[in-house]
Amino acid sequence: MVRPKKYRFVSAFPKILYFKPHGMLSELEEIEMYVEELEAIKLKDLDGLKQEECAKKMKISRPTFHRIYRRARKKIAEALINGKALKIERAAMVNKRVFECLICYYRWDQRGGSCPKCGSKKIRSNFMVR
């Protein structure tokens, strides 16, 4: 039996969900890229983090991060080389806003200005996607 897929933490959802080659017809073959794959590209390539750091931010193992990252790079390469549209898919995912204390690492899902456990104001918010 296959294990259930764990939540992956994503810092933000993208504002632009569709990319296509300039001057191409609207009826292009599409490649679906998931939000977690885009987050992997952002963390590794844009933010310049090491894979271990990326995996920690997404709350997944390093091998899982590597698989997500490799899959994302392949999709981007296929879209660029073969002139396909890239569609960022988020509709099928369950997402939930989560807040995390940067001092005691306690997590909760209700908006608030401070950590309910230790009272620290040093908090960040993430999204969980599955």
XYZ file of N, CA and C in Angstrom:
390
model
N 0.834 -1.173 0.000
C 0.000 0.000 0.000
C 0.885 1.246 0.000
N 0.511 2.234 -0.770
C 1.273 3.467 -0.898
C 1.014 4.369 0.303
N 2.078 4.984 0.811
C 1.920 5.916 1.928
C 1.202 7.173 1.461
N 0.406 7.806 2.328
C -0.243 9.060 1.935
C 0.798 10.161 1.742
N 0.538 11.045 0.805
C 1.453 12.132 0.506
C 1.456 13.140 1.652
N 2.637 13.531 2.103
C 2.764 14.489 3.199
C 2.517 15.905 2.686
N 2.174 16.787 3.615
C 2.055 18.201 3.268
C 3.430 18.758 2.942
N 3.468 19.687 1.996
C 4.686 20.420 1.677
C 4.391 21.880 2.002
N 5.338 22.582 2.576
C 5.133 23.974 2.921
C 5.593 24.853 1.765
N 4.744 25.808 1.410
C 5.004 26.733 0.309
C 4.863 28.144 0.866
N 5.823 29.024 0.572
C 5.817 30.365 1.164
C 4.695 31.247 0.632
N 4.341 31.115 -0.646
C 3.269 31.931 -1.232
C 2.802 31.289 -2.531
N 1.569 31.576 -2.889
C 1.066 31.096 -4.171
C 1.432 32.101 -5.254
N 1.755 31.635 -6.457
C 2.143 32.558 -7.526
C 0.961 33.398 -7.998
N 1.254 34.628 -8.434
C 0.215 35.513 -8.966
C -0.081 35.179 -10.422
N 0.921 34.723 -11.137
C 0.764 34.365 -12.548
C 0.781 32.849 -12.647
N -0.248 32.301 -13.267
C -0.409 30.847 -13.301
C -0.244 30.247 -14.692
N 0.084 31.064 -15.697
C 0.167 30.539 -17.057
C 1.246 31.275 -17.839
N 2.126 30.523 -18.477
C 3.181 31.077 -19.322
C 3.125 30.370 -20.665
N 3.256 31.152 -21.756
C 3.299 30.532 -23.079
C 4.271 31.302 -23.957
N 4.798 30.653 -24.976
C 5.717 31.335 -25.882
C 5.026 32.512 -26.573
N 5.718 33.615 -26.716
C 5.182 34.817 -27.363
C 4.850 34.537 -28.828
N 3.705 35.017 -29.263
C 3.318 34.893 -30.659
C 2.770 33.537 -31.059
N 2.595 32.641 -30.114
C 2.072 31.307 -30.426
C 0.556 31.305 -30.291
N -0.077 30.402 -31.024
C -1.522 30.251 -30.937
C -1.921 29.860 -29.521
N -3.168 30.151 -29.199
C -3.627 29.842 -27.842
C -3.823 28.345 -27.619
N -3.910 27.568 -28.679
C -4.117 26.122 -28.549
C -2.781 25.381 -28.551
N -2.030 25.605 -27.512
C -0.731 24.947 -27.351
C -0.868 23.735 -26.449
N 0.056 22.816 -26.607
C 0.129 21.716 -25.654
C 0.612 22.297 -24.324
N -0.017 21.890 -23.234
C 0.312 22.420 -21.913
C 1.069 21.400 -21.071
N 1.935 21.927 -20.229
C 2.617 21.123 -19.226
C 2.153 21.654 -17.876
N 1.671 20.763 -17.025
C 1.219 21.171 -15.695
C 2.372 21.125 -14.705
N 2.558 22.228 -14.009
C 3.566 22.301 -12.957
C 2.835 22.609 -11.655
N 3.133 21.854 -10.618
C 2.473 22.056 -9.337
C 3.167 23.141 -8.524
N 2.421 23.739 -7.621
C 2.946 24.821 -6.786
C 4.190 24.369 -6.019
N 4.204 23.132 -5.551
C 5.375 22.632 -4.808
C 6.610 22.579 -5.706
N 6.429 22.298 -6.994
C 7.555 22.274 -7.932
C 8.081 23.687 -8.162
N 7.169 24.644 -8.287
C 7.573 26.036 -8.455
C 8.319 26.535 -7.215
N 7.854 26.140 -6.042
C 8.522 26.520 -4.788
C 9.940 25.945 -4.743
N 10.117 24.722 -5.210
C 11.452 24.108 -5.242
C 12.391 24.909 -6.141
N 11.912 25.325 -7.308
C 12.711 26.146 -8.229
C 13.057 27.485 -7.578
N 12.073 28.100 -6.926
C 12.292 29.388 -6.262
C 13.378 29.271 -5.192
N 13.252 28.278 -4.323
C 14.203 28.134 -3.220
C 15.614 27.824 -3.709
N 15.734 26.898 -4.641
C 17.058 26.435 -5.099
C 17.696 27.414 -6.081
N 16.955 27.790 -7.126
C 17.551 28.595 -8.195
C 17.484 30.101 -7.945
N 16.355 30.585 -7.445
C 16.212 32.024 -7.238
C 16.827 32.470 -5.910
N 16.504 31.769 -4.830
C 17.039 32.133 -3.513
C 18.459 31.608 -3.294
N 18.889 30.635 -4.103
C 20.252 30.114 -4.023
C 20.546 29.257 -2.801
N 19.526 28.615 -2.253
C 19.723 27.774 -1.074
C 20.251 26.397 -1.466
N 20.904 25.736 -0.527
C 21.336 24.354 -0.737
C 20.123 23.447 -0.591
N 20.207 22.242 -1.159
C 19.067 21.324 -1.125
C 18.613 21.008 0.294
N 19.550 20.864 1.204
C 19.205 20.573 2.600
C 18.361 21.699 3.200
N 18.759 22.950 2.915
C 18.008 24.110 3.417
C 16.622 24.192 2.774
N 16.563 23.915 1.481
C 15.283 23.927 0.761
C 14.326 22.901 1.356
N 14.836 21.714 1.599
C 14.015 20.634 2.158
C 13.477 21.023 3.534
N 14.311 21.652 4.350
C 13.866 22.085 5.680
C 12.756 23.119 5.574
N 12.892 24.062 4.646
C 11.865 25.093 4.481
C 10.534 24.501 4.035
N 10.600 23.465 3.205
C 9.369 22.836 2.717
C 8.880 21.731 3.654
N 9.644 21.443 4.711
C 9.296 20.418 5.710
C 9.203 19.019 5.089
N 10.177 18.710 4.226
C 10.242 17.401 3.576
C 11.684 16.899 3.649
N 11.890 15.641 3.282
C 13.249 15.095 3.294
C 14.031 15.630 2.093
N 15.362 15.549 2.195
C 16.191 16.011 1.087
C 15.959 15.193 -0.182
N 15.842 13.843 -0.096
C 15.558 13.076 -1.313
C 14.215 13.452 -1.958
N 13.203 13.729 -1.136
C 11.910 14.148 -1.681
C 12.053 15.498 -2.368
N 12.784 16.422 -1.741
C 13.017 17.721 -2.376
C 13.706 17.535 -3.723
N 14.727 16.684 -3.754
C 15.470 16.463 -4.994
C 14.551 15.940 -6.102
N 13.655 15.022 -5.778
C 12.727 14.490 -6.788
C 11.786 15.578 -7.305
N 11.268 16.398 -6.400
C 10.374 17.492 -6.802
C 11.130 18.485 -7.676
N 12.335 18.850 -7.261
C 13.161 19.807 -7.994
C 13.517 19.286 -9.385
N 13.926 18.016 -9.466
C 14.289 17.407 -10.751
C 13.092 17.383 -11.701
N 11.916 17.045 -11.165
C 10.688 17.013 -11.965
C 10.352 18.419 -12.488
N 10.519 19.431 -11.643
C 10.236 20.814 -12.036
C 11.186 21.284 -13.134
N 12.468 20.997 -12.976
C 13.450 21.405 -13.995
C 13.153 20.757 -15.341
N 12.753 19.483 -15.319
C 12.435 18.780 -16.561
C 11.235 19.424 -17.251
N 10.225 19.792 -16.483
C 9.032 20.421 -17.057
C 9.361 21.777 -17.676
N 10.185 22.565 -16.986
C 10.575 23.871 -17.521
C 11.376 23.701 -18.803
N 12.313 22.767 -18.804
C 13.121 22.514 -20.004
C 12.243 22.079 -21.169
N 11.290 21.194 -20.913
C 10.398 20.732 -21.981
C 9.576 21.884 -22.549
N 9.077 22.759 -21.690
C 8.293 23.906 -22.153
C 9.149 24.848 -22.999
N 10.366 25.131 -22.551
C 11.233 26.056 -23.281
C 11.728 25.471 -24.600
N 12.189 24.246 -24.577
C 12.776 23.625 -25.767
C 11.722 23.284 -26.813
N 10.579 22.775 -26.369
C 9.552 22.317 -27.310
C 8.417 23.313 -27.527
N 8.538 24.532 -27.002
C 7.542 25.572 -27.235
C 6.161 25.252 -26.686
N 6.110 24.696 -25.484
C 4.827 24.356 -24.865
C 4.470 25.387 -23.798
N 3.188 25.467 -23.484
C 2.727 26.361 -22.422
C 2.973 25.703 -21.069
N 3.219 26.520 -20.071
C 3.447 26.033 -18.714
C 2.314 26.551 -17.836
N 1.554 25.620 -17.281
C 0.392 25.966 -16.454
C 0.691 25.595 -15.006
N 0.646 26.588 -14.123
C 0.869 26.338 -12.700
C -0.455 25.871 -12.112
N -0.458 24.661 -11.589
C -1.689 24.027 -11.108
C -1.767 24.113 -9.596
N -2.874 24.686 -9.116
C -3.062 24.731 -7.672
C -4.469 24.344 -7.263
N -5.366 24.201 -8.213
C -6.774 23.930 -7.905
C -6.971 22.575 -7.237
N -6.188 21.579 -7.611
C -6.382 20.227 -7.083
C -5.761 20.037 -5.703
N -5.056 21.026 -5.218
C -4.338 20.868 -3.960
C -5.141 21.371 -2.774
N -4.981 20.696 -1.671
C -5.544 21.163 -0.413
C -4.536 22.159 0.144
N -4.992 23.346 0.487
C -4.037 24.278 1.081
C -4.602 24.862 2.356
N -3.714 25.193 3.231
C -4.096 25.686 4.547
C -3.015 26.652 5.008
N -3.410 27.785 5.526
C -2.445 28.746 6.040
C -1.997 28.306 7.427
N -0.712 28.309 7.628
C -0.134 27.872 8.897
C 0.841 28.939 9.379
N 0.814 29.202 10.660
C 1.739 30.154 11.269
C 2.735 29.368 12.111
N 3.980 29.836 12.112
C 5.034 29.125 12.837
C 5.891 30.120 13.608
N 6.144 29.805 14.868
C 7.007 30.632 15.708
C 8.467 30.359 15.335
N 9.228 31.432 15.145
C 10.641 31.280 14.801
C 11.517 31.046 16.037
N 10.922 31.130 17.227
C 11.667 30.898 18.466
C 11.477 29.460 18.960
N 10.205 29.045 19.156
C 9.952 27.702 19.713
C 9.442 26.706 18.662
N 9.234 27.161 17.427
C 8.792 26.335 16.290
C 7.391 25.745 16.460
N 6.587 26.316 17.341
C 5.196 25.891 17.500
C 4.416 26.325 16.257
N 3.484 25.466 15.801
C 2.656 25.774 14.624
C 1.189 25.853 15.016
N 0.459 26.804 14.421
C -0.975 26.951 14.646
C -1.615 27.503 13.383
N -2.956 27.465 13.311
C -3.626 27.881 12.078
C -4.535 29.102 12.225
N -4.549 29.729 13.385
C -5.344 30.943 13.580
C -4.429 32.162 13.531
N -4.849 33.173 12.760
C -4.044 34.391 12.656
C -3.915 35.042 14.033
N -2.745 35.525 14.306
C -2.493 36.202 15.574
C -1.170 36.932 15.508
N -0.980 37.885 16.380
C 0.235 38.681 16.345
C 1.398 38.075 17.100
N 1.118 37.032 17.891
C 2.202 36.417 18.657
C 1.950 34.919 18.824
N 2.998 34.210 19.186
C 2.929 32.757 19.369
C 2.069 32.424 20.592
N 1.081 31.533 20.431
C 0.250 31.154 21.569
C 1.011 30.378 22.650
N 2.142 29.780 22.285
C 2.896 28.962 23.241
C 3.897 29.787 24.053
N 4.733 30.585 23.346
C 5.793 31.313 24.059
C 5.606 32.833 24.053
N 4.645 33.331 23.266
C 4.375 34.768 23.230
C 5.272 35.577 22.312
N 6.188 34.931 21.599
C 7.106 35.638 20.706
C 6.347 36.293 19.551
N 6.822 37.457 19.139
C 6.252 38.160 17.980
C 6.956 37.737 16.686
N 8.002 36.916 16.806
C 8.754 36.466 15.630
C 8.059 35.244 15.039
N 7.136 35.501 14.105
C 6.377 34.419 13.474
C 6.432 34.576 11.963
N 6.180 33.483 11.268
C 6.070 33.527 9.807
C 4.855 32.709 9.412
N 4.355 32.994 8.216
C 3.220 32.205 7.741
C 3.621 31.463 6.476
N 3.097 30.275 6.326
C 3.331 29.415 5.167
C 1.998 28.850 4.722
N 2.013 28.198 3.579
C 0.867 27.436 3.119
C 1.273 25.978 3.080
N 0.352 25.095 3.434
C 0.601 23.661 3.328
C -0.142 23.178 2.097
N 0.537 22.442 1.232
C -0.099 21.875 0.044
C 0.137 20.384 0.036
N -0.770 19.670 -0.556
C -0.629 18.218 -0.620
C -0.691 17.804 -2.067
